[in-house]
Amino acid sequence: MSTTAEETNDKSTREVVAEAGRRRTFAVISHPDAGKSTLTEALALHAAAITSAGAVHGKGERRGVTSDWMEMEQARGISITSAALRIDYADRVLNLLDTPGHADFSEDTYRVLSAVDCAVMLLDSAKGLEAQTLKLFDVCRARRMPVITFVNKWDRPGREPLELLDEIEQRIGLRPTPLNWPVGIAGDFRGLLDRASGTYTRFTRTPGGATRAIEETLTPEEAAEAEGEAWTQAVEELELLGEIGADFDVASFMAGESSPVLFGAALPNFGVSQLLRALVDLAPPPSDPVDAAGAGRPIGAPFSGQVFKMQANMDKAHRDRMAFVRVATGRFERGMVLTHAATGRPFATKYTQAVFGSERTTIETAYPGDVIALVNAAALKVGDTLYAGRKVEFPPIPSFAPEHFAVARAVDAGRYKQFQRGIAQLDAEGVVQVLTSDVRGEQAPVLAAVGPLQFDVVSHRMAEEFRAPIELAHLDYTLARRTDAASAPVANSLSGAEVLTRRSDGELLVLVHNKWRLRVIQRDHPELVLEPLLAGGVEQEE
């Protein structure tokens, strides 16, 4: 009996929907030094994706984290770029998108948040909610993204757990609903009391924390005997939480109104398996995406995906350029020819990989929620849509409002072509925003950044990758506003302001010295268009 094309399509659609249901795509957001990269490695270790976990500040034989591949990252012990890691665990596929923790690289983190369905908010047990965490949480809230909270570093001295929960609710209006509770104060971490089962998991550290911690499950009676007063205190605190209704609720979690909270310590791998289980059980699978016109595209429709990150020269031996694409709908197969929505041109996918730090593996197939890296993607830029079948184009990914500006010039005029090529590539990758004007000319573009460390990355890569060292002259502007063609000539004639064109999208931006000068301009010229730059509906602070 022959199989009709319609039956084949139905079978393929069912397969895509089933595979999408197995995916959990999430990012970890935090303030610098909260332990984000260490947690990323610990999650991978527990799912057996790697054999030993690294730490940001490697000592002795303990290696640096796999995801921090760039020389600057390894030298400074910070995450600058993003990495994508696939973890197969408990019949689920977890796609973990690691992100920069440093505030200067907020824009890269924002782009990653556009490609995930859930976020893990990582808090330092001693410091609680910090500035960068608050800023990134605002992006999650604007997207109504579910957030799971992980209180890290409970093996070090810190604050009271009830105090941390109160801070979460009071400062960001997110109702905390703990799934487990620490036994022993911060700095004397004994184990975790599971709220649902009442059982106690006791942890034993392994040498250096480089392998999975040993876990032992005890009954409440055994725990009471083993831990004494520490167990009694934990039970009493949980009873208090029960009385005030701090119980997990699926609907409020999915609406971004409450957050399940877990405790642990990523460095010695305490509480990491509990976080993995929460991601499997609670994090949402991919859903039908909405295109630029506001119409939904069924998740089982033919392939479509959006570029959320560009990265070049990840492999020094090949000098390549990769586009990281979040699969939105359909089944991806390596070798398929897609259509580039922006140009209508075909795009071949012969070389497709999964990338985590310096490690690469070839991807043959992928489903909604997965992240694929397309090699030799010179024609693509951040926000671009690729599709098969019926045309679709997803909304662009907005840019963060820049706060730092500098004019870039080539040190060696004889390497001007390399200078131009390097600036264009870093612009396409989103490392910085590149602004130009007829007055300044193409030989002196203005680089716009969220934080000054972005300039360090640009200088390093221009010298190392393009052999075109640059000199930067910093400008006295501190904010930017969007304007239009009618307002631009007037705005450009005003003192303390300058109009430039953002090369990536052609937007006209007015750079202003400070917020006080902006207020004077708005008062004296109310007819001018001076729109705040938005990031997912969140206006950047002045």
C-alpha angles and dihedrals in degrees: 000000000000123000116233123226089245092056090048091051091048090051091048092049092050090051092051093048091048093048092046088054089059093055126097112182116187145151132215115232125191149134116273114283095017088120102260099145091043090052090049090056092044092053090050091047093053091050089049092243088131132019102227132019124238131213128220092240100043117203130187111336094344107110129220117266113284094230096059099077104150117095092235091053093051092047096048099034093233135115114243104160129044127247133197122217128185115210122187107206135156093348090307132107111226115198107197115193108198114207140193112273097198115099091229089068098049092125093062090049090049091054090051091051088058088062101050137076098209140019133216109216108209118205130188108234091224099043105032117189111012133188099265092045090054092050093051093043088057088060090050091049092050088055092043087235120172112247128203114198122217117188104209136196096037087152088071131064111281147136132306113278093231090052091054092050091050091052092053092053097041099044103039104016093238113140109227117220110184117215093189137012132218119248107212127027122279106289092029100063110175101166146288133292111214110221096205099050102022090227125136126231114202119198131212117196119233120217108292091349088265095132133042114295116247110253126201122187118214133184118244089258093051090046093052090052094045100044104026114181094011090059093046091052092050092051092049092050091051091050088055091053090051091053093054093047099249091155125138115266120187097206096052091043092053090047091054093245100113135027130210108230128212130181129216150115117258097196096062089031096246116158094001096117089052090055090049090053091049090052091051094047102036113022111097123245120235117289135201107297124227119231129221091271092055095253122131122240114207112245089232093056120109117293121299131159143164131230108236099167140025123199129176134199096013085148109048091197093061106029090217134167122224133198115205109214128191108215106232103177140001135009121308119211123187111249096029116134113235132188121246103225095207094057106016089233125135119257120201120214102200094135113047124158146172110233130197113168109307093340121100136183129180117251118214099176137011137181137203110306094027122116120222129187114219112207124220091019098159092143094058133081137182112294096023120139125222121192148167124214118001113030117258134170123190124215115276119258107249122231126240116248108263119229102181127059134186137169113236123210132174113252090211112046088198090068095054093125091055089046092054093046093049095048091048092050095048089049092052090048091052094238087135136349113253118215126189140180137184090246096054095036131211092284091067109040120176115239115212120200141174090223136013094245087072087068089055090054091049093049092047095049095043090055098040103035104028099027087227108119115201137205120218127212109195119222127218095238119115105178143029135212130192117244139172137241093264094053098039099082093051094044091049091055094056125100115254094020138090133182120220135167120243104230098211097061107005094247116157111232128191112212113206130190096233144333093270092057089047091055091052091050092049091049095048096039108032090161093068121102106236107161123181114245109245133208110201091327093310114117113218115243117258 
